[in-house]
PDB file of C-alpha atoms in Angstrom:
ATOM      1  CA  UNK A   5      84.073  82.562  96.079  1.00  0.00           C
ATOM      2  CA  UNK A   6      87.414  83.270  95.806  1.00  0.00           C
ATOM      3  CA  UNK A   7      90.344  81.591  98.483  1.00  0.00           C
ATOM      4  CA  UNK A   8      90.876  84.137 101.273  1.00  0.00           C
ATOM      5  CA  UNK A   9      94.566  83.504 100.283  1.00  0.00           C
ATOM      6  CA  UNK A  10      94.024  84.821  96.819  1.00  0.00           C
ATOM      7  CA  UNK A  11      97.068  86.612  95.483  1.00  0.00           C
ATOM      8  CA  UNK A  12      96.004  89.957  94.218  1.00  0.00           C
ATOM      9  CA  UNK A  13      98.619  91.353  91.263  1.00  0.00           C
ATOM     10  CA  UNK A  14      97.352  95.440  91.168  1.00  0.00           C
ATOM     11  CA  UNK A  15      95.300  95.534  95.071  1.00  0.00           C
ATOM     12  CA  UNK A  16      93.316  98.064  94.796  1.00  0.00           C
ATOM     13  CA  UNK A  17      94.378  99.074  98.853  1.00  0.00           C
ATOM     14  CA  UNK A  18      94.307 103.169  98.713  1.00  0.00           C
ATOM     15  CA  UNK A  19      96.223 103.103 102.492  1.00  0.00           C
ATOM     16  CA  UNK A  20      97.226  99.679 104.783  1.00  0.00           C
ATOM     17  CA  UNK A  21      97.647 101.275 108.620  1.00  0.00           C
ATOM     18  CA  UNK A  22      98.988  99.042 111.891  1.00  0.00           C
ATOM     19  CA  UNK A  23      97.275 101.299 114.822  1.00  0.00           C
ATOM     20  CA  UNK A  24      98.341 101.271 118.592  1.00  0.00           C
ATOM     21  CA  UNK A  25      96.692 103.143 121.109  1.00  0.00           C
ATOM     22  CA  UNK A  26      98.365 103.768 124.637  1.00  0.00           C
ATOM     23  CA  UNK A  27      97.563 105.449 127.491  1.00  0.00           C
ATOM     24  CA  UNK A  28     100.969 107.134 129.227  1.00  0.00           C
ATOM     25  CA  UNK A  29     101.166 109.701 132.302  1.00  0.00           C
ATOM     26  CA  UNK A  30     104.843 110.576 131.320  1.00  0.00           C
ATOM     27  CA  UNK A  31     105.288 114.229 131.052  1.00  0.00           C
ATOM     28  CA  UNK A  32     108.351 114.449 128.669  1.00  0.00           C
ATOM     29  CA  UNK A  33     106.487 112.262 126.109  1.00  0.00           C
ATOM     30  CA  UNK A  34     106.426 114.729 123.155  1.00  0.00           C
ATOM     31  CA  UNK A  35     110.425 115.634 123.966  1.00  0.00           C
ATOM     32  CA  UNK A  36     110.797 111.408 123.532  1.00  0.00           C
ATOM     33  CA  UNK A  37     108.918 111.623 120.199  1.00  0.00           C
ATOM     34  CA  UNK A  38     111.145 114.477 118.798  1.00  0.00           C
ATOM     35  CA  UNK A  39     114.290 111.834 119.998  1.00  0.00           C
ATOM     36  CA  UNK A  40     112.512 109.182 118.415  1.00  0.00           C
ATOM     37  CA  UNK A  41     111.933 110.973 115.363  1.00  0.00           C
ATOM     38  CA  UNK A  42     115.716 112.293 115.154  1.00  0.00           C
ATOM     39  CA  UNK A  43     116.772 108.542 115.470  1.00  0.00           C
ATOM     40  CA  UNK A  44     114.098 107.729 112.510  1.00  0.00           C
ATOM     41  CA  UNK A  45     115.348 110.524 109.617  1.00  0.00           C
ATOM     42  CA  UNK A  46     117.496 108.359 107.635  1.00  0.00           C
ATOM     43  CA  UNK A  47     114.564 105.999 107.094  1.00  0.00           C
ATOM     44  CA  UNK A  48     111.918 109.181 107.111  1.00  0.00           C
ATOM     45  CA  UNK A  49     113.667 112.366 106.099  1.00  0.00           C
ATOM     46  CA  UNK A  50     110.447 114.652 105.831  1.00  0.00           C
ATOM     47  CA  UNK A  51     109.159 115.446 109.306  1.00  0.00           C
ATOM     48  CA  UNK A  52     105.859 117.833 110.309  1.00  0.00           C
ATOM     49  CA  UNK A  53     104.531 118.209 113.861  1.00  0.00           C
ATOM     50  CA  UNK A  54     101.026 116.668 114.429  1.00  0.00           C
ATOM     51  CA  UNK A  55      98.709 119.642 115.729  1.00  0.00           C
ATOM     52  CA  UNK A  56      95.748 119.697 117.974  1.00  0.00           C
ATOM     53  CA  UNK A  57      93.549 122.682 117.652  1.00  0.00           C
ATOM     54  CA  UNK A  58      91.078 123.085 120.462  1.00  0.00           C
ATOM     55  CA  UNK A  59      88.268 125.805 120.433  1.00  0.00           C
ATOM     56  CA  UNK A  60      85.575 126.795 123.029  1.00  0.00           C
ATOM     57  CA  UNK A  61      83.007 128.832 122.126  1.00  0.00           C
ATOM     58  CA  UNK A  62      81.361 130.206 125.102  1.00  0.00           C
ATOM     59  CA  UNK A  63      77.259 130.519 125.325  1.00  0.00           C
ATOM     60  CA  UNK A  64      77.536 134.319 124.357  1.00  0.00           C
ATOM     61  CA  UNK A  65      77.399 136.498 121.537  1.00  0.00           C
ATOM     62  CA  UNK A  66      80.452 138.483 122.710  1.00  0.00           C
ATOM     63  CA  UNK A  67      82.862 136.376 119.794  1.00  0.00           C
ATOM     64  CA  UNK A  68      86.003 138.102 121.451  1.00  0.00           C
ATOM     65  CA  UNK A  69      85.576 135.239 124.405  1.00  0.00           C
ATOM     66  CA  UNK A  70      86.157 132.328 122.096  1.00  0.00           C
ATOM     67  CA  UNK A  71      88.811 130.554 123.141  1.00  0.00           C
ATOM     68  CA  UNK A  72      91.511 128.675 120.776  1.00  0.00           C
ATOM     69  CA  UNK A  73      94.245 126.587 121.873  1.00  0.00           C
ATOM     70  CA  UNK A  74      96.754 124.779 119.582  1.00  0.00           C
ATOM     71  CA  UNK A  75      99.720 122.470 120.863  1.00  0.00           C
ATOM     72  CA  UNK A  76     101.388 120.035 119.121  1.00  0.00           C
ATOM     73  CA  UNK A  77     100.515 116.765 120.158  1.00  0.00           C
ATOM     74  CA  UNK A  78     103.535 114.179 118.048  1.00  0.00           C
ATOM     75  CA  UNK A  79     104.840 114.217 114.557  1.00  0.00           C
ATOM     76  CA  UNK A  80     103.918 112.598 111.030  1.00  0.00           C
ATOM     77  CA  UNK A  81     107.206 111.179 108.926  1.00  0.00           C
ATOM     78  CA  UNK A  82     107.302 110.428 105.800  1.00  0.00           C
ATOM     79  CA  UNK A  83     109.259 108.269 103.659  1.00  0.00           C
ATOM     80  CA  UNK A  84     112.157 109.811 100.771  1.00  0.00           C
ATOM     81  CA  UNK A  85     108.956 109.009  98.372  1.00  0.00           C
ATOM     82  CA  UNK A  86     105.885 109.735 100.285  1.00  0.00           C
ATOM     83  CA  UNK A  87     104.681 106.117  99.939  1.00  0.00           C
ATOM     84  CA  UNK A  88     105.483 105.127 103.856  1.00  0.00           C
ATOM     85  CA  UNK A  89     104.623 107.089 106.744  1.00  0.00           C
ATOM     86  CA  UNK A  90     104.714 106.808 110.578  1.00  0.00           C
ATOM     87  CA  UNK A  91     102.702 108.635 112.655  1.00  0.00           C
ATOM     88  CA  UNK A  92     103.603 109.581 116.382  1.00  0.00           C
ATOM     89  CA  UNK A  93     101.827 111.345 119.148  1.00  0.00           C
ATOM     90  CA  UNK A  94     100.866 110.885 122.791  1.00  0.00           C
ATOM     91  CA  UNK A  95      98.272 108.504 122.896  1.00  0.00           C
ATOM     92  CA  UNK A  96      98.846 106.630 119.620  1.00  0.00           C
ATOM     93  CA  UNK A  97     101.482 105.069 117.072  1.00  0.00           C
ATOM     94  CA  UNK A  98     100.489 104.190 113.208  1.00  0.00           C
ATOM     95  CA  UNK A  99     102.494 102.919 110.571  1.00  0.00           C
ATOM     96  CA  UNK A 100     100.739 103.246 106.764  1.00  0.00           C
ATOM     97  CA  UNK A 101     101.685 102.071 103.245  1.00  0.00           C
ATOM     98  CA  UNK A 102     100.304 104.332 100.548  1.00  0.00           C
ATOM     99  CA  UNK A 103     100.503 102.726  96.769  1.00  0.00           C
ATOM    100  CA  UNK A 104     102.673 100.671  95.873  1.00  0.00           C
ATOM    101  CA  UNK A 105     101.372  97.859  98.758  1.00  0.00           C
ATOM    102  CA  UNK A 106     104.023  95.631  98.210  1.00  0.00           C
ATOM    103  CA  UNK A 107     102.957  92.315 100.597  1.00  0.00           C
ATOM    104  CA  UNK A 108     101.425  91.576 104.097  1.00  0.00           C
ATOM    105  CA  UNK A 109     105.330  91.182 105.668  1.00  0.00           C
ATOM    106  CA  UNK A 110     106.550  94.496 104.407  1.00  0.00           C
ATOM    107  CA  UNK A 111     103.898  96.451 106.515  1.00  0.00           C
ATOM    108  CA  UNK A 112     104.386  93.715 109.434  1.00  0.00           C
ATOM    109  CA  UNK A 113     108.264  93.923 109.575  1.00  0.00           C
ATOM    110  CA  UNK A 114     107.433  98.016 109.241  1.00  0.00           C
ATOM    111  CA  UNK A 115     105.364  98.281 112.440  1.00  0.00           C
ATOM    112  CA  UNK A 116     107.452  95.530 114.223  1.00  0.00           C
ATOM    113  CA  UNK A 117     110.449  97.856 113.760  1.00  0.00           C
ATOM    114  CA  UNK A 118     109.492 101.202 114.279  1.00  0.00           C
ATOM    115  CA  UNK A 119     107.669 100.561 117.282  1.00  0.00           C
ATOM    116  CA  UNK A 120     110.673  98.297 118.880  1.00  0.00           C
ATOM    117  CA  UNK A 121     112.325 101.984 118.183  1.00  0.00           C
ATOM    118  CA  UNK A 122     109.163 103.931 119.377  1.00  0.00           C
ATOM    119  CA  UNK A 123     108.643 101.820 122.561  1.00  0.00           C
ATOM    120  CA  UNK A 124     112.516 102.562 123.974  1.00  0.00           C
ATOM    121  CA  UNK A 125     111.174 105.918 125.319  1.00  0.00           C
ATOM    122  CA  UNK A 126     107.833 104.575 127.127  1.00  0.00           C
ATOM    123  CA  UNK A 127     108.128 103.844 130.778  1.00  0.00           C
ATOM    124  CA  UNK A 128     105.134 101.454 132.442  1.00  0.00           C
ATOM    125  CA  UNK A 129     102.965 102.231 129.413  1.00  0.00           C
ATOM    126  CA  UNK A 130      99.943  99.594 128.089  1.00  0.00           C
ATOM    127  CA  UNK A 131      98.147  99.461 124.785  1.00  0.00           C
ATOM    128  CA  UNK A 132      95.079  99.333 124.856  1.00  0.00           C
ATOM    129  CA  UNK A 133      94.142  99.631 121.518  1.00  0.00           C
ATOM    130  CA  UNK A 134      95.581  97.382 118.660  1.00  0.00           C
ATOM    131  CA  UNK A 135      94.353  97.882 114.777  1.00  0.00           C
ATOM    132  CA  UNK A 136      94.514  96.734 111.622  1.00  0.00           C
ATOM    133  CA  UNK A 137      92.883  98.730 108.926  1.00  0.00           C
ATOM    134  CA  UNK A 138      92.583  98.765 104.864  1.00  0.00           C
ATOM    135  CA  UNK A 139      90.677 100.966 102.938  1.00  0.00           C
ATOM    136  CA  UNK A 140      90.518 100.036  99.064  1.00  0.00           C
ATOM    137  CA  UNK A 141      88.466 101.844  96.093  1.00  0.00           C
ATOM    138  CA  UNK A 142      88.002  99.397  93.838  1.00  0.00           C
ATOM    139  CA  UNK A 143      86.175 100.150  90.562  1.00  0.00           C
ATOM    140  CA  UNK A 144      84.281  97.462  88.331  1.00  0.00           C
ATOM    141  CA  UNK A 145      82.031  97.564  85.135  1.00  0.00           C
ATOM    142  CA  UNK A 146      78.615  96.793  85.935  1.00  0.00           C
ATOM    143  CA  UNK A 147      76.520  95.034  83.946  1.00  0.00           C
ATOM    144  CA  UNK A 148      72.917  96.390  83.365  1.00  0.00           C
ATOM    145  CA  UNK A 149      70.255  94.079  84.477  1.00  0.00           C
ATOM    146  CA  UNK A 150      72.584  92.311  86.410  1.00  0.00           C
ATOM    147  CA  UNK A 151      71.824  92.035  90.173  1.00  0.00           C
ATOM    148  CA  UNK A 152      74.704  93.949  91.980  1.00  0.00           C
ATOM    149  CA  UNK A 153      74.286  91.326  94.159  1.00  0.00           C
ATOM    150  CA  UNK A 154      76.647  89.104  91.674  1.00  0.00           C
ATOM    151  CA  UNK A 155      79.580  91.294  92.290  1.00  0.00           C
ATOM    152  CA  UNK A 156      78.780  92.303  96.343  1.00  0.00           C
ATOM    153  CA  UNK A 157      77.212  90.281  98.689  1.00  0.00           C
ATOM    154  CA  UNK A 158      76.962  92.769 100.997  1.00  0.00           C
ATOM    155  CA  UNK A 159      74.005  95.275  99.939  1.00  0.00           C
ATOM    156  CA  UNK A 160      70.962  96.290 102.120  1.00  0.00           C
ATOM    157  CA  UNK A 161      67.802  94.223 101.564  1.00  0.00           C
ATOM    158  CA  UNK A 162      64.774  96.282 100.231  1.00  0.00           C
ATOM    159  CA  UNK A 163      61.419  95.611 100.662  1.00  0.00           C
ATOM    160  CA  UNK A 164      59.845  93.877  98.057  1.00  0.00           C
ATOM    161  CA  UNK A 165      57.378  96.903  97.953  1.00  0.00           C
ATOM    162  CA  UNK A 166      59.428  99.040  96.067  1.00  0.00           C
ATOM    163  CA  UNK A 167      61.665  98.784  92.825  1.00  0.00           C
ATOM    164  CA  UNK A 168      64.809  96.465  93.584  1.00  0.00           C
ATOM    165  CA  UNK A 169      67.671  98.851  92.042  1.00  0.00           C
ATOM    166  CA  UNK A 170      70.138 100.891  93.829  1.00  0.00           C
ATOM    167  CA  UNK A 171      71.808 103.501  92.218  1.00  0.00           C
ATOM    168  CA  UNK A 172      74.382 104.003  95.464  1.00  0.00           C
ATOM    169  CA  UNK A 173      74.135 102.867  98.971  1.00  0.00           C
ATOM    170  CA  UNK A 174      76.305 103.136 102.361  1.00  0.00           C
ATOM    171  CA  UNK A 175      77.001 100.373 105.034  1.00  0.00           C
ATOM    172  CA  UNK A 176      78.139 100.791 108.817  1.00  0.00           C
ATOM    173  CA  UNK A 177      78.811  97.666 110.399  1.00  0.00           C
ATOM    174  CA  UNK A 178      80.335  96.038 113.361  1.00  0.00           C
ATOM    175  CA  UNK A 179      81.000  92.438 113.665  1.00  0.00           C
ATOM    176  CA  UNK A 180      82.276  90.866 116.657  1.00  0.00           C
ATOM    177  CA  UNK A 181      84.778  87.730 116.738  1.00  0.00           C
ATOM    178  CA  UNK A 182      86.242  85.415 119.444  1.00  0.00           C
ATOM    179  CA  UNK A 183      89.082  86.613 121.570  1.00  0.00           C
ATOM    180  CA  UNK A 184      87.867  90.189 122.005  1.00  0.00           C
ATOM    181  CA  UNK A 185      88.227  91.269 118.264  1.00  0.00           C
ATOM    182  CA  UNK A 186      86.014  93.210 116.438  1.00  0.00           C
ATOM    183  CA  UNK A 187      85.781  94.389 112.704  1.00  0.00           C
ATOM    184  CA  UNK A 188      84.190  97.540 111.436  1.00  0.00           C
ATOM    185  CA  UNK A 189      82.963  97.658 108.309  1.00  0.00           C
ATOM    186  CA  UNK A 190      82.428 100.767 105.965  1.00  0.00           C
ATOM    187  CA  UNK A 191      81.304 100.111 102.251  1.00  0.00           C
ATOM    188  CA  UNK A 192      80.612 102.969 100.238  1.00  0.00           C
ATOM    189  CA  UNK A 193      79.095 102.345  96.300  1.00  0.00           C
ATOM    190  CA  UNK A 194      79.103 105.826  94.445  1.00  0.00           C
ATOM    191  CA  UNK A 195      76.624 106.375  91.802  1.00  0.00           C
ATOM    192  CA  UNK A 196      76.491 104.258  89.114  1.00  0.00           C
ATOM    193  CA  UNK A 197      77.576 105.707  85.698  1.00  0.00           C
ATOM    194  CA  UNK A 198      78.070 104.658  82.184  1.00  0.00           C
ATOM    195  CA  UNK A 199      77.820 101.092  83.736  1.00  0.00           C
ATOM    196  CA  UNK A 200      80.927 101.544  85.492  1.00  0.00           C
ATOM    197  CA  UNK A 201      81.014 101.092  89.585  1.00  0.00           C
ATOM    198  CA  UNK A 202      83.300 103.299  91.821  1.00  0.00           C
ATOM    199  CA  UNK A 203      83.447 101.886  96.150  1.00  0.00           C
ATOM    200  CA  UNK A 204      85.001 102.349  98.877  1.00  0.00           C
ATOM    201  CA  UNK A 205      86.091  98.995 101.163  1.00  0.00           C
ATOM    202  CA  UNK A 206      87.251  99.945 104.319  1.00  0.00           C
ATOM    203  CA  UNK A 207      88.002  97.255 107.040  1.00  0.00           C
ATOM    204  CA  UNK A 208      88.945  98.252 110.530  1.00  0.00           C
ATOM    205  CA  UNK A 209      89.943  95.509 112.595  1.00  0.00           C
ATOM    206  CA  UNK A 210      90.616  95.736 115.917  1.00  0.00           C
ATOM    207  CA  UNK A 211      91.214  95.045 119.822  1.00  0.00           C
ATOM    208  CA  UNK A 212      90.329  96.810 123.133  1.00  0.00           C
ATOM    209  CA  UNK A 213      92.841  95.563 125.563  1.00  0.00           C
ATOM    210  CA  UNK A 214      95.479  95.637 128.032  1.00  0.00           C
ATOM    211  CA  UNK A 215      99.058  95.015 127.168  1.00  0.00           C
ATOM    212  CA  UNK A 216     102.606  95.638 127.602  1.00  0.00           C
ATOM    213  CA  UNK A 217     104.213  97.166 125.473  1.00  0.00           C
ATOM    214  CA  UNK A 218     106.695  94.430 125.349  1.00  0.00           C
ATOM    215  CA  UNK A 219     104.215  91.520 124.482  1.00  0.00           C
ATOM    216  CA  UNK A 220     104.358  90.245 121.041  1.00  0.00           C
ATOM    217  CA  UNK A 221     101.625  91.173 118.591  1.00  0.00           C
ATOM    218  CA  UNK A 222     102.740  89.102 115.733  1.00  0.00           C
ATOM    219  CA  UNK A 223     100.130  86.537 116.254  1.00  0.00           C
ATOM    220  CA  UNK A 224      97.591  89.044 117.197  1.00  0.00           C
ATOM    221  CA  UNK A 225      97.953  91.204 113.712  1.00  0.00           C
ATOM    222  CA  UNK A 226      98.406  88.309 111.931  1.00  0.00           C
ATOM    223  CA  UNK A 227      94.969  86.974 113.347  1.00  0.00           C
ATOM    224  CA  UNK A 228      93.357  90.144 112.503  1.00  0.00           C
ATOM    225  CA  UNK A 229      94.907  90.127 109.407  1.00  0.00           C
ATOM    226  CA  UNK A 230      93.235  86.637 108.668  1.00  0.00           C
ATOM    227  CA  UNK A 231      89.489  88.014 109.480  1.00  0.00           C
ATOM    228  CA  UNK A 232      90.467  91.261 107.264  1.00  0.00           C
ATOM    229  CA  UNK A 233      91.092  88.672 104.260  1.00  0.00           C
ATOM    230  CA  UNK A 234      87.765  87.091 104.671  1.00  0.00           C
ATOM    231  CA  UNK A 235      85.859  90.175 105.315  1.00  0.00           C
ATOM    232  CA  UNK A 236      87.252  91.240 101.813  1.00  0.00           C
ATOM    233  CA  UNK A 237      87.053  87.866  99.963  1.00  0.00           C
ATOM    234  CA  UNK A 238      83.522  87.433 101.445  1.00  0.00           C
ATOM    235  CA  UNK A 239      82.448  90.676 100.169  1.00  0.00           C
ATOM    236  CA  UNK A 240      83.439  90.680  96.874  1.00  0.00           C
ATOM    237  CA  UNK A 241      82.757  88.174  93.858  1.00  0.00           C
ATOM    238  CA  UNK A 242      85.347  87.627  90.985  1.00  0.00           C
ATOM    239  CA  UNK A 243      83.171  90.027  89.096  1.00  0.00           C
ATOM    240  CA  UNK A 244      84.110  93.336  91.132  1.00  0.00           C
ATOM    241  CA  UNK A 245      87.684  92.138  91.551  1.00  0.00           C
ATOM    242  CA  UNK A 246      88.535  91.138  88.162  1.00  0.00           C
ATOM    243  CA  UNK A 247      90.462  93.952  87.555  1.00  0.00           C
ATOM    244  CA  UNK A 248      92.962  93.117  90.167  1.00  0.00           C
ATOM    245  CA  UNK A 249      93.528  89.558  89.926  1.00  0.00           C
TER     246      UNK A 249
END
């Protein structure tokens, strides 16, 4: 098994996202975001709003009731380059790295920043959500007669009454860990073809709590960000990540 330190030179990590959820009664919230997204062009010179579309469809055949609503519920920025985006809105604040991941500290220092800017215009607000998520699509070359239980270790068990190949499967899982954490789990094998495998890793770790917005979540993301690591490293053999190392 390889080290859950393992340096990775090409990670195959499609989108890294820091995630806090809030919960705030303030009324001029979306006027803050707009200030907070003003303050933020230098570093994020595309801005688009972030729009909620709400429909009710009424038990009736008369389609001239349906009701739609739209409102604009924060923004999306983007970096001069696309690569580095920060999402705002009213119950929520994201930070994601799109290829080229750079390193761990990049995305930390990223999040650390830009919601010490964020958090300036939240009065008596508590997260209550905190996330750390990475989906990857890794790609590998089978090889036939292999058990693709050499390159993943996690696969669903079949019954010995039946023949033991899979051609493409789909896993849901949620694990929980000490100190109120929890890791979601979604791994996604495409079909098989010309011996070559196509997946999708994606590892959603996470918190429900209560804090202020002024605690420090260093230790907290970097804990998650430990149990990511060996969610990954346990998963995957040297086989599947080969191309990467």
């Amino acid at each position: 098994m390889l080290k859950t330190t393992t340096f990775l030179s090409n990670p195959p990590i499609q989108e890294a996202i820091l995630d806090f959820r809030f919960s705030s009664k303030d009324g001029n919230l979306l006027s803050k975001i707009q200030k907070y997204a003003e303050g933020a062009t230098s570093r994020y010179p595309d801005k688009k709003d972030s729009v909620e579309l709400k429909v009710e469809i009424p038990n009736t055949e008369n389609q001239d009731e349906v009701k739609r609503e739209r409102r604009i519920v924060g923004c999306l920025l983007k970096s001069e380059n696309g690569s580095r985006l920060v999402q705002a809105a009213s119950e929520s604040f994201s930070c994601h790295v799109l290829p080229p991941y750079t390193k761990w500290d990049e995305l930390l220092g990223m999040m650390r920043y830009e919601w010490a800017e964020f958090s300036k215009y939240l009065d008596n607000t508590r997260i209550s959500r905190v996330g750390v998520r990475y989906i990857n699509n890794i790609e590998f070359e089978f090889v036939p007669g292999k058990p693709i239980g050499d390159y993943i270790r996690m696969v669903p068990t079949l019954p010995n009454t039946i023949p033991q190949v899979l051609d493409n499967f789909f896993v849901q899982i949620t694990v929980p860990f000490e100190n109120n954490i929890k890791a979601g789990i979604t791994l996604t094998l495409n079909e098989i073809k010309d011996n070559q495998v196509s997946m999708i890793f994606d590892v959603d770790v996470f918190t429900i709590d209560n804090l202020l917005i002024s605690d420090s979540l260093d230790s907290t993301l970097n804990t998650m960000r430990t149990i990511k690591n060996d969610i990954f490293f346990g998963t995957l053999s040297e086989l599947a990540l080969k191309n990467y190392l």
